[in-house]
Coordinates of C-alpha atoms and ligand atoms in Angstrom, one line a residue:
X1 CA 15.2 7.0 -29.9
X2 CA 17.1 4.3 -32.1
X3 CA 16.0 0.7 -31.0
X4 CA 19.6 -1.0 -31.1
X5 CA 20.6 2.0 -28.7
X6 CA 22.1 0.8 -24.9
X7 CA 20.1 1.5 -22.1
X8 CA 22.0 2.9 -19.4
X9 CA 21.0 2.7 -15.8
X10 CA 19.6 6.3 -14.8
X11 CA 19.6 7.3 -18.4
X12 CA 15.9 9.2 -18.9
X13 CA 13.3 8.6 -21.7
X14 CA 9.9 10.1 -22.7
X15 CA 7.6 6.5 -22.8
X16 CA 4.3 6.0 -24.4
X17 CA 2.6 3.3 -21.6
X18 CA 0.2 0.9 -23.9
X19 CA -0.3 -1.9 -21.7
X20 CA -0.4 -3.7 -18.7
X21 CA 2.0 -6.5 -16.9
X22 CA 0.2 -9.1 -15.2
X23 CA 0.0 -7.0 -11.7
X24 CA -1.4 -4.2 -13.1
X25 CA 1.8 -1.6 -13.5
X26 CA 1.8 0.1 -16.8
X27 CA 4.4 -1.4 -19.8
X28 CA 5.7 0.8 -22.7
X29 CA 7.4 -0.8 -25.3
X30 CA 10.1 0.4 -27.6
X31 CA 11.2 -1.8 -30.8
X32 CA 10.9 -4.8 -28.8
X33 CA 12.3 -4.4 -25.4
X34 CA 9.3 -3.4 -22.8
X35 CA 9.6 -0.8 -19.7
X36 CA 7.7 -1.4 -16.7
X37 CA 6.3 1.5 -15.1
X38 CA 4.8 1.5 -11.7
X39 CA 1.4 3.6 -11.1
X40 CA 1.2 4.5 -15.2
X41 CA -1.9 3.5 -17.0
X42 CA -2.3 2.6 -20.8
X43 CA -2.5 6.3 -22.3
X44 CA 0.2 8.2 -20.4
X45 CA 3.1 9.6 -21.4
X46 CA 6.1 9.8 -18.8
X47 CA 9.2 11.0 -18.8
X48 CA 11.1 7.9 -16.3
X49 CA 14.9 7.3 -15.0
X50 CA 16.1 3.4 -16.1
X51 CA 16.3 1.7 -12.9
X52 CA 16.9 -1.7 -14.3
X53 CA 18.0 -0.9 -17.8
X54 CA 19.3 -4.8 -17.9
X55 CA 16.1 -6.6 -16.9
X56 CA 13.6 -7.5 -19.6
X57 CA 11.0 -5.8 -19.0
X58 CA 12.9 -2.7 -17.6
X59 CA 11.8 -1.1 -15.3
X60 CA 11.7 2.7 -14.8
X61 CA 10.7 5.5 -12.3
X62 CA 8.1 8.1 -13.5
X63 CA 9.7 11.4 -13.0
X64 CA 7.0 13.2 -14.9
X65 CA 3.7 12.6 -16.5
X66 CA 4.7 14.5 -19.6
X67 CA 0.7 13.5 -20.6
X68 CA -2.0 12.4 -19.0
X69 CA -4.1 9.1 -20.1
X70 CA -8.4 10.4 -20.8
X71 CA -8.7 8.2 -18.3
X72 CA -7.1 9.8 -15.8
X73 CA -9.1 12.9 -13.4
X74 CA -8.3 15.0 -10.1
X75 CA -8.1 12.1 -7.3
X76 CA -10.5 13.2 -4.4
X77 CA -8.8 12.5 -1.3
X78 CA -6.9 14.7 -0.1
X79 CA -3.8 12.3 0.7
X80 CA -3.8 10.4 -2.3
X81 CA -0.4 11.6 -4.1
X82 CA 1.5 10.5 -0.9
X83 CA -0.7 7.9 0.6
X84 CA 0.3 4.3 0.0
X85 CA -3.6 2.6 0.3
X86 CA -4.5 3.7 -3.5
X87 CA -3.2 3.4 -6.8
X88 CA -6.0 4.2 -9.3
X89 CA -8.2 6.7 -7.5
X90 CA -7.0 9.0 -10.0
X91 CA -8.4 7.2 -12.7
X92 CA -12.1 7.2 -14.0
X93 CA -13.7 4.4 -12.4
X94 CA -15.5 3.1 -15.6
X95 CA -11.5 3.4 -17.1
X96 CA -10.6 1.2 -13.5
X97 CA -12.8 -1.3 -14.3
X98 CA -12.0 -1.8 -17.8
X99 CA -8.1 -2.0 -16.8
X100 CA -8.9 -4.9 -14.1
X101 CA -10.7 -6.8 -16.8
X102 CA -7.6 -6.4 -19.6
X103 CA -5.6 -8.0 -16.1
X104 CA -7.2 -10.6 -15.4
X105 CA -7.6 -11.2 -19.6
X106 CA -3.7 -11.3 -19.8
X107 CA -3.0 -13.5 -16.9
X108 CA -5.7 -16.3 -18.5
X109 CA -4.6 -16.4 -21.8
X110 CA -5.6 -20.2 -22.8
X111 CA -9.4 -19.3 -21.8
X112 CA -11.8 -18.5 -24.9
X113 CA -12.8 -14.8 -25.3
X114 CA -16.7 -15.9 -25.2
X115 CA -15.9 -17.5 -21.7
X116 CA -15.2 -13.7 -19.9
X117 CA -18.1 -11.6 -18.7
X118 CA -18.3 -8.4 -18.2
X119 CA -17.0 -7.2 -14.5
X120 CA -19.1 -6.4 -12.0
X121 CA -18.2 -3.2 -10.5
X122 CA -20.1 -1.3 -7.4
X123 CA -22.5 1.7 -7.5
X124 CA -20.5 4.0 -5.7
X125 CA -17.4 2.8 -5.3
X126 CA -16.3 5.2 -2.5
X127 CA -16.8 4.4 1.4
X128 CA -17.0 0.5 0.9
X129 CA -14.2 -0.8 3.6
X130 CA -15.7 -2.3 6.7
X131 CA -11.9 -2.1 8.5
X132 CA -9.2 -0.4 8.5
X133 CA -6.0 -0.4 10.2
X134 CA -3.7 2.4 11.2
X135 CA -0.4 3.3 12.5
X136 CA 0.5 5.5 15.3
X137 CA 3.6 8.0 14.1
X138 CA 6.2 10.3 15.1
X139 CA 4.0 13.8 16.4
X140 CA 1.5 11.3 17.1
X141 CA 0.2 10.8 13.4
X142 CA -2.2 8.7 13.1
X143 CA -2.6 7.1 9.4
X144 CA -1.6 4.9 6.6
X145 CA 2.0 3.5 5.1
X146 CA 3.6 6.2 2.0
X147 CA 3.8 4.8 -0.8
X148 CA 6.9 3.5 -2.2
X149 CA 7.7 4.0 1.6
X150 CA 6.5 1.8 3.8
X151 CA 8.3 2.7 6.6
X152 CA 6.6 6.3 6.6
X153 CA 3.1 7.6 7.7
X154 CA 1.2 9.8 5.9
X155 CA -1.3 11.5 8.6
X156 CA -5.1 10.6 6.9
X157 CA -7.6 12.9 8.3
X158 CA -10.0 12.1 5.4
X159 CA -9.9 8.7 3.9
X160 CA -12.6 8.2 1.0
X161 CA -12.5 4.5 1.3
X162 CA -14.3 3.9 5.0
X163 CA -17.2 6.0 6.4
X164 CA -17.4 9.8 7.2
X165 CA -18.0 8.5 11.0
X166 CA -14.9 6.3 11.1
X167 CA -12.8 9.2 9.9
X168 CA -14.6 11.0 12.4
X169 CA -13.9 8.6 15.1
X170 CA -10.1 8.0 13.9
X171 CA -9.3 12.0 14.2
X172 CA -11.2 12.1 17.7
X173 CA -8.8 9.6 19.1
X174 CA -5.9 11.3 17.4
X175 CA -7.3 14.2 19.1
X176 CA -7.5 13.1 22.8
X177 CA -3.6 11.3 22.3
X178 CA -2.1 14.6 21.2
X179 CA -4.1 16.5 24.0
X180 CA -3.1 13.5 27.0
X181 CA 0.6 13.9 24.9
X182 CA 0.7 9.9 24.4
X183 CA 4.4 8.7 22.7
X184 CA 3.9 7.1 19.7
X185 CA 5.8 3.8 19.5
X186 CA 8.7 3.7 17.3
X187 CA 10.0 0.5 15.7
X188 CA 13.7 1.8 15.6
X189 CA 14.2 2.6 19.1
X190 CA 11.3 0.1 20.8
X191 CA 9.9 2.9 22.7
X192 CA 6.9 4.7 23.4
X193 CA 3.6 3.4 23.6
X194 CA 0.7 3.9 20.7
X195 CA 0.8 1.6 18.0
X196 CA -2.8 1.0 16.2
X197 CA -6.0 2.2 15.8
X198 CA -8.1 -0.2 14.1
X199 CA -11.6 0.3 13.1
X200 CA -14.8 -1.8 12.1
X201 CA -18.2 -0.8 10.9
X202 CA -20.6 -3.2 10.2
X203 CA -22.0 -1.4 6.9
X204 CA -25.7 -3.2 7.1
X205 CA -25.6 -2.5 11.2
X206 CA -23.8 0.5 11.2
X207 CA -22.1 -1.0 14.6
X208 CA -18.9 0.3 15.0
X209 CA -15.5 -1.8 16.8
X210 CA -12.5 0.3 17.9
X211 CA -9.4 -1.5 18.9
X212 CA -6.8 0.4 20.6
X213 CA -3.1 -1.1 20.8
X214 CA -0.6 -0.3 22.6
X215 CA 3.0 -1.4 23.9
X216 CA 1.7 -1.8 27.4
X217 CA -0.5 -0.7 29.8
X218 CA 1.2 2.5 30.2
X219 CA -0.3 4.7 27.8
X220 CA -2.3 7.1 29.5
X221 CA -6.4 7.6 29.9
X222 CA -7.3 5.0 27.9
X223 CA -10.8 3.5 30.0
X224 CA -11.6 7.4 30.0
X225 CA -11.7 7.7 25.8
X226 CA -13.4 4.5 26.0
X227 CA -16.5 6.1 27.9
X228 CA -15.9 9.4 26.0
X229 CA -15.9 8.1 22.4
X230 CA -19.3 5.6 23.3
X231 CA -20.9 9.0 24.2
X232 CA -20.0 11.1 21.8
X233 CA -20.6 8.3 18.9
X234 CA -23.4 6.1 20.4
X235 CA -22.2 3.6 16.8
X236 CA -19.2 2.4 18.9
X237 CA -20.5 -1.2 20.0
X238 CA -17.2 -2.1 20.8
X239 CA -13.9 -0.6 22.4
X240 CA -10.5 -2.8 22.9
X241 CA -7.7 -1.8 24.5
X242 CA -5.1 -4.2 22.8
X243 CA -1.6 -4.7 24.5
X244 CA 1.2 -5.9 22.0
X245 CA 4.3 -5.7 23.3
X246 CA 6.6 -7.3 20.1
X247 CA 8.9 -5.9 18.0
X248 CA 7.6 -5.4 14.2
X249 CA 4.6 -4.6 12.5
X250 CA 2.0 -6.9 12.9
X251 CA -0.7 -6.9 15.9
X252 CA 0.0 -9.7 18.6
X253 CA -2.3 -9.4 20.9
X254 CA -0.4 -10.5 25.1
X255 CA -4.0 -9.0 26.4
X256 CA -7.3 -7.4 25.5
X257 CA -9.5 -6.0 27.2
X258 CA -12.9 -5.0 26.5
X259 CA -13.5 -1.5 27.8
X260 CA -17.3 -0.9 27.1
X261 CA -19.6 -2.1 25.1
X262 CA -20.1 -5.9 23.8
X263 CA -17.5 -8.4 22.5
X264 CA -18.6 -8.3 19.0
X265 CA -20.8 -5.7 16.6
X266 CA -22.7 -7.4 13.8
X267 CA -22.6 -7.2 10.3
X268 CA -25.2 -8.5 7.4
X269 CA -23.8 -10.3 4.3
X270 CA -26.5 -11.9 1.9
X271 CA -29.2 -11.5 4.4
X272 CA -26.8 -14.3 7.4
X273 CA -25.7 -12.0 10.1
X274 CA -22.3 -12.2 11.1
X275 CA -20.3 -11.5 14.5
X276 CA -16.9 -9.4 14.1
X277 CA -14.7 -9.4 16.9
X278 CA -11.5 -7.8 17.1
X279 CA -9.7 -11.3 14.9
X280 CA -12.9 -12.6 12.9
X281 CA -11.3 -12.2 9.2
X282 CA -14.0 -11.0 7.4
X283 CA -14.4 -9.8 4.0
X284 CA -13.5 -6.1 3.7
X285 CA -16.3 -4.8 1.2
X286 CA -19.4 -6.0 2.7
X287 CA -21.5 -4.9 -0.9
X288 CA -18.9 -7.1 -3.1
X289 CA -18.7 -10.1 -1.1
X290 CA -22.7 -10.0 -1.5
X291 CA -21.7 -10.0 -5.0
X292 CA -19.7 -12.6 -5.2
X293 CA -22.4 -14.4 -3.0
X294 CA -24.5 -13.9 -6.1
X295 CA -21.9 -15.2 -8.8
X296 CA -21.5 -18.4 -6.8
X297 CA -24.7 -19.1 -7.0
X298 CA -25.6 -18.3 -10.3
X299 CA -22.7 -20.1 -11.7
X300 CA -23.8 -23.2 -9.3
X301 CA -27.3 -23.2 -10.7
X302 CA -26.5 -22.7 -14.0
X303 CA -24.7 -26.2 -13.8
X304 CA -27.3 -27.4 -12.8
X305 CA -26.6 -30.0 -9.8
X306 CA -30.2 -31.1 -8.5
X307 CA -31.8 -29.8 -4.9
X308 CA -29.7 -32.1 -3.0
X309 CA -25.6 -30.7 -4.8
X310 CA -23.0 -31.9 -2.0
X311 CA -20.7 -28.8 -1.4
X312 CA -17.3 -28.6 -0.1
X313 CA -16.1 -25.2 0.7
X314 CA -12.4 -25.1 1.1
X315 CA -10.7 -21.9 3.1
X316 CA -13.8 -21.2 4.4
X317 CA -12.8 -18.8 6.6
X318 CA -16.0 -17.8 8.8
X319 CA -18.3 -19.7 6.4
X320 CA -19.1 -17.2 3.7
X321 CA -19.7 -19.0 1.3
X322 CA -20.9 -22.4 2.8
X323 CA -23.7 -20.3 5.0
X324 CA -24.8 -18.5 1.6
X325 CA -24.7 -21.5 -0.5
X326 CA -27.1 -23.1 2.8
X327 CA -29.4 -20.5 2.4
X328 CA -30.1 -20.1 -0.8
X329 CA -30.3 -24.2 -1.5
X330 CA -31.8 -25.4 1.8
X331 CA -31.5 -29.1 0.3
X332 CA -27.6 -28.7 0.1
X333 CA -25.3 -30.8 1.8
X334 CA -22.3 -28.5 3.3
X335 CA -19.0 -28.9 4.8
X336 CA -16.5 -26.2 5.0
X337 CA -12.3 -26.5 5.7
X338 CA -10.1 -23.9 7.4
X339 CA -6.9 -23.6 9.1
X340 CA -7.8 -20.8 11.9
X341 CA -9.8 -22.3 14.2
X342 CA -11.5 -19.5 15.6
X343 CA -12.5 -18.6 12.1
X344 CA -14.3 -22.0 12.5
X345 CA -15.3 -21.4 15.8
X346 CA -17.3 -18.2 14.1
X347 CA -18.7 -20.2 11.5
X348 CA -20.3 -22.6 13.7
X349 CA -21.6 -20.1 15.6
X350 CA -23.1 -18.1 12.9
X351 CA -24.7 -21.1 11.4
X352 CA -26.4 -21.6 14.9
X353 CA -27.6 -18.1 15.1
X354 CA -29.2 -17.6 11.7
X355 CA -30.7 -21.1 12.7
X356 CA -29.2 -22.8 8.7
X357 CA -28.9 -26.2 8.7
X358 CA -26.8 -29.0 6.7
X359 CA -23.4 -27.3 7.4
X360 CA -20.4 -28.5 9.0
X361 CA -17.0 -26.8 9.5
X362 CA -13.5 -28.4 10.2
X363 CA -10.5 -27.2 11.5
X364 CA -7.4 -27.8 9.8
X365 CA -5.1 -27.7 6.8
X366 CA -6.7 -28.5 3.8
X367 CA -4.0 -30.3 2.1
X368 CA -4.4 -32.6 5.1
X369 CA -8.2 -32.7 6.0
X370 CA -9.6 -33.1 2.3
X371 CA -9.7 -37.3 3.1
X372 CA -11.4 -36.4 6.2
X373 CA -14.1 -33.7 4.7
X374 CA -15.1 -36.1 1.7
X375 CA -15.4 -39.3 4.5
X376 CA -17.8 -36.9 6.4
X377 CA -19.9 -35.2 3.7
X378 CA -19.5 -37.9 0.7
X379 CA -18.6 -37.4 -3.6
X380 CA -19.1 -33.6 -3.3
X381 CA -20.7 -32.4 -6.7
X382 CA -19.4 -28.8 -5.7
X383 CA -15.5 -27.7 -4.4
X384 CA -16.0 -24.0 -4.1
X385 CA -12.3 -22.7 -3.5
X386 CA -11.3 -19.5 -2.0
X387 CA -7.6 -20.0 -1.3
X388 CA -5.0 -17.2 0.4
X389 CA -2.9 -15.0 -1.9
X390 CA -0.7 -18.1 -2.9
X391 CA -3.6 -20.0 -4.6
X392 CA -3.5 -23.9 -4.2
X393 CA -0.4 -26.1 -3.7
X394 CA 0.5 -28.4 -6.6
X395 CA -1.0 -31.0 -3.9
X396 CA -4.2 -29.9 -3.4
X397 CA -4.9 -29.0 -7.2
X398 CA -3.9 -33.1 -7.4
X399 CA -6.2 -33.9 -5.0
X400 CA -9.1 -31.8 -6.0
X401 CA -8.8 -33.2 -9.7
X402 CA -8.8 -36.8 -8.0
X403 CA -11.9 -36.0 -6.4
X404 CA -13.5 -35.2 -9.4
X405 CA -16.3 -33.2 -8.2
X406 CA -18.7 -31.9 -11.5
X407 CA -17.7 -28.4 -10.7
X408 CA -15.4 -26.7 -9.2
X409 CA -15.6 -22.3 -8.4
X410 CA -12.6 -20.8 -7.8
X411 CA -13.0 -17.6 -6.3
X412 CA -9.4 -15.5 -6.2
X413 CA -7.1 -12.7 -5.5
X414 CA -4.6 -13.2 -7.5
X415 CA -4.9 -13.4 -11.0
X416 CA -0.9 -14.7 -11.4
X417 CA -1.6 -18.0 -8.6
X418 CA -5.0 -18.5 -10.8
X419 CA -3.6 -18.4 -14.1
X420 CA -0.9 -21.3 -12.9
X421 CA -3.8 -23.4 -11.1
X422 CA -6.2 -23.5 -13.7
X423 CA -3.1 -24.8 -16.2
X424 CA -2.8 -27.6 -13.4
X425 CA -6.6 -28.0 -13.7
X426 CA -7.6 -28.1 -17.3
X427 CA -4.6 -30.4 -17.8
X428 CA -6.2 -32.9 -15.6
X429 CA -9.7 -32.9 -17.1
X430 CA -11.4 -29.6 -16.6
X431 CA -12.2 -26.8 -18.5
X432 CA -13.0 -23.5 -17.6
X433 CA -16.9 -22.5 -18.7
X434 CA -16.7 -19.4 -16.9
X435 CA -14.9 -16.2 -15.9
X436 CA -16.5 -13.8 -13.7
X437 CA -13.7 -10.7 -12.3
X438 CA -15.7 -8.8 -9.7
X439 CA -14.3 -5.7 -8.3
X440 CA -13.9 -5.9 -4.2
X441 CA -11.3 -2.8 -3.8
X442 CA -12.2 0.2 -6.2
X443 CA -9.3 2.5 -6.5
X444 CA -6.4 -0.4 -5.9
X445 CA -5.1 -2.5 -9.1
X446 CA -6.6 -5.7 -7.2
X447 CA -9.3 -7.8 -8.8
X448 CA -11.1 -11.0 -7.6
X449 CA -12.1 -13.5 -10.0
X450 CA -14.3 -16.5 -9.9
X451 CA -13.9 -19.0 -11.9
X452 CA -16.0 -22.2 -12.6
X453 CA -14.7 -25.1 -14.1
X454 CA -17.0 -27.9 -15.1
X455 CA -15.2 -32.1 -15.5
X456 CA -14.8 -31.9 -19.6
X457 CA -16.6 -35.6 -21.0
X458 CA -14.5 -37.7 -22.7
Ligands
LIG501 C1 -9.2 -15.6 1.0 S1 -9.6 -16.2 2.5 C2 -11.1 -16.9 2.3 C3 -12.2 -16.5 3.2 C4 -13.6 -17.1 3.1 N1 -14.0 -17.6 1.9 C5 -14.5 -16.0 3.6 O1 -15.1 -15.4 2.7 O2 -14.6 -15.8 4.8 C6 -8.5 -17.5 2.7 C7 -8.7 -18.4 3.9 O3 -7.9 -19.5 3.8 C8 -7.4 -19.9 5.1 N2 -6.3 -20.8 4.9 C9 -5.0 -20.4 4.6 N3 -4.2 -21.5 4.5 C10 -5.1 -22.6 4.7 C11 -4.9 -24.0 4.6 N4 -3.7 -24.5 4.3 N5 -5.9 -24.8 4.9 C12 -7.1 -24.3 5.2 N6 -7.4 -22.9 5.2 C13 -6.4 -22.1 5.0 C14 -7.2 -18.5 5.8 O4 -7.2 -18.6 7.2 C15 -8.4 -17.7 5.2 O5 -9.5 -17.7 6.1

């Protein structure tokens, strides 16, 4: 094809993908105009339809893969071409973690190549999720969003990213719906009845918590499966019945009730034991978040604050970070921020039962608490940051850098929000010693990163 040539919209062209945008979609370039090309991989060949032939980059529907990357091999679950919860399981996993390390390469261009280590990647990366929630659907489905349409359900009767036992569980409860002939509630009309099944399994305790949610109270037989499921799988700790009565997606609980069993199953991360109930947010790969327990750490020793470091933990949630960083440093000084309060409420209460000391937790926004914190814990030495999806307001990256702390660990999500922060950051007297991507969701283009960031000497 001629490079001064017009793209039209819906034209079709065979593309070489050779790289990567910053989320992770593939890119193919011709002369000097780039095609963005959702769920493509450096090494394929497609043949797409121009979508956005006016946009730079373009961007382009894969009709075809004309041919394949190496990388790529036959995915193993069965629902993966249709199924909207993976993008990459049809990619070597070796080749996956390779591509999540070119990601989060691009995104932090101004950091030295010497300053990136290698990405720490699991075992078996199959099985790791410790919940998952799905949707009620038209025939009574039970199962996950389609991709590229969200409003659809693809049925999952075997998904390789929780246990054999929760799949087990989740087609058992199909099972008894279809044979009690429960509605399914639709969004469109506002009627029928089952909406969610969600499950949790603490991976160290094998515990298992079913929450059941419904419009209302009218979905039939619901305290018998209770009893049922608990004696056909003794692992079910835990069995809601959930009543959410709103219009849209999300899960809002009007009641709950606790059917059988206890109100929360356990889980072990980094040897603290943690209670999950049916809103505790909790890290979703048990084995990873004990990983990252292990890079915040190392990177915290290797700068080497003393027995006594002062540590802030900032979106604490239920205190990962500040109940690992207690244990491992009993001499440490800890106080954690975060908005949810129950999250907080969690946090004290797992700090009381694994009996560690020299933690507090506060309730509250951080870009309004920080004063507060520092009054109550004093100059921390540590900020360990672990914001939502967004990363850090201008504000709080202000604050942070007036607080001057000797390190700061950013843990993130997003490598886009972290790329723009640590501009803010090094541009107000940091510099970034360290990048560490570690990979909490095998088969999805995500990657966490921690990064830590030491106060550069004048
Ligand atoms: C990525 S999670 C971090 C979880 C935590 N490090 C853990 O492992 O449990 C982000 C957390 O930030 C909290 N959050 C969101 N906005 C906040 C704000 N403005 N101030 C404090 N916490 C906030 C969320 O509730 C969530 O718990």
């Amino acid at each position: 094809m001629n490079d001064s040539h017009t793209w039209r919209k819906g034209e079709e062209l065979s593309l070489e993908v050779t790289d990567l945008n910053a989320e992770g979609e593939g890119i193919a370039r011709v002369g000097d105009r780039e095609v963005e090309l959702p769920l493509t991989i450096p090494g394929d060949r497609v043949r797409a339809r121009l979508l956005k032939p006016g946009r730079q980059p373009a961007r382009a529907a894969v009709l075809e893969r004309e041919a394949p990357s190496p990388a790529r091999l036959p995915a193993l679950c069965p629902h993966y071409e249709l199924c909207g919860g993976c993008a990459w399981q049809d990619v070597d996993y070796p080749a996956q973690l390779q591509l999540k390390e070119r990601i989060v390469r691009a995104n932090l261009t101004e950091v030295p190549a010497e300053r990136f280590r290698p990405i720490l990647g699991m075992e078996t990366p199959w099985f790791y999720r410790n919940k998952m929630e799905y949707t009620f659907g038209p025939d009574l489905t039970l199962g996950l969003h389609r991709r590229g349409r969200y409003w659809d359900l693809v049925d999952i009767l075997d998904c390789r990213l929780q246990s054999p036992l929760a799949n087990e569980i989740r087609n058992a409860v199909r099972d008894y719906g279809r044979a009690r002939a429960w509605e399914p509630y639709l969004k469109r009309t506002h009627l029928g009845e089952a909406r969610n099944l969600v499950i949790r399994e603490g991976k160290r305790t094998g515990e298992v918590l079913l929450n059941l949610v419904s419009r209302s109270d009218a979905l039939p037989g619901v305290p018998e499966l209770a009893q049922e499921i608990r004696a056909r799988y003794p692992a079910v700790a835990s069995f809601y019945w959930t009543i959410s009565p709103e219009k849209g997606d999300a899960i809002k609980a009007h009641r709950e009730t606790l059917l059988a069993g206890k109100p929360q199953i356990r889980e072990i991360l980094d040897g603290i034991e943690f209670l999950i109930g049916t809103k505790t947010f909790f890290q979703t790969n048990t084995i990873q978040a004990e990983r990252l327990c292990e890079v915040v750490a190392g990177l915290r020793e290797e700068a080497g604050h003393g027995p006594r470091p002062v540590v802030l933990d900032l979106y604490c949630g239920v205190g990962t970070f500040a109940l690992s960083t207690a244990r491992r440093c009993p001499g440490a000084r800890i106080f954690g921020v975060e908005l949810v309060e129950e999250s907080v409420a969690a946090a004290q209460e797992n700090a009381r039962r694994n009996a560690i000391e020299g933690v507090e937790f506060l309730a509250g926004d951080v870009g309004k608490r920080l004063p507060e914190a520092i009054r109550a814990v004093g100059q921390p030495d540590v900020v360990i940051v672990d914001p939502p999806r967004a990363g850090l307001s201008p504000d709080v990256s202000r604050d942070l850098a007036a607080l001057a702390p000797a390190q700061i660990l950013y843990i993130s999500c997003n490598p886009v929000a972290l790329a723009r922060d640590l501009a803010v950051l090094t541009s107000v007297g940091y510099e970034v010693v360290a990048v560490q991507p570690v990979d909490m969701f095998p088969h999805t283009r995500h990657v966490e990163t921690v990064v830590s960031l030491s106060r550069r000497r004048e």
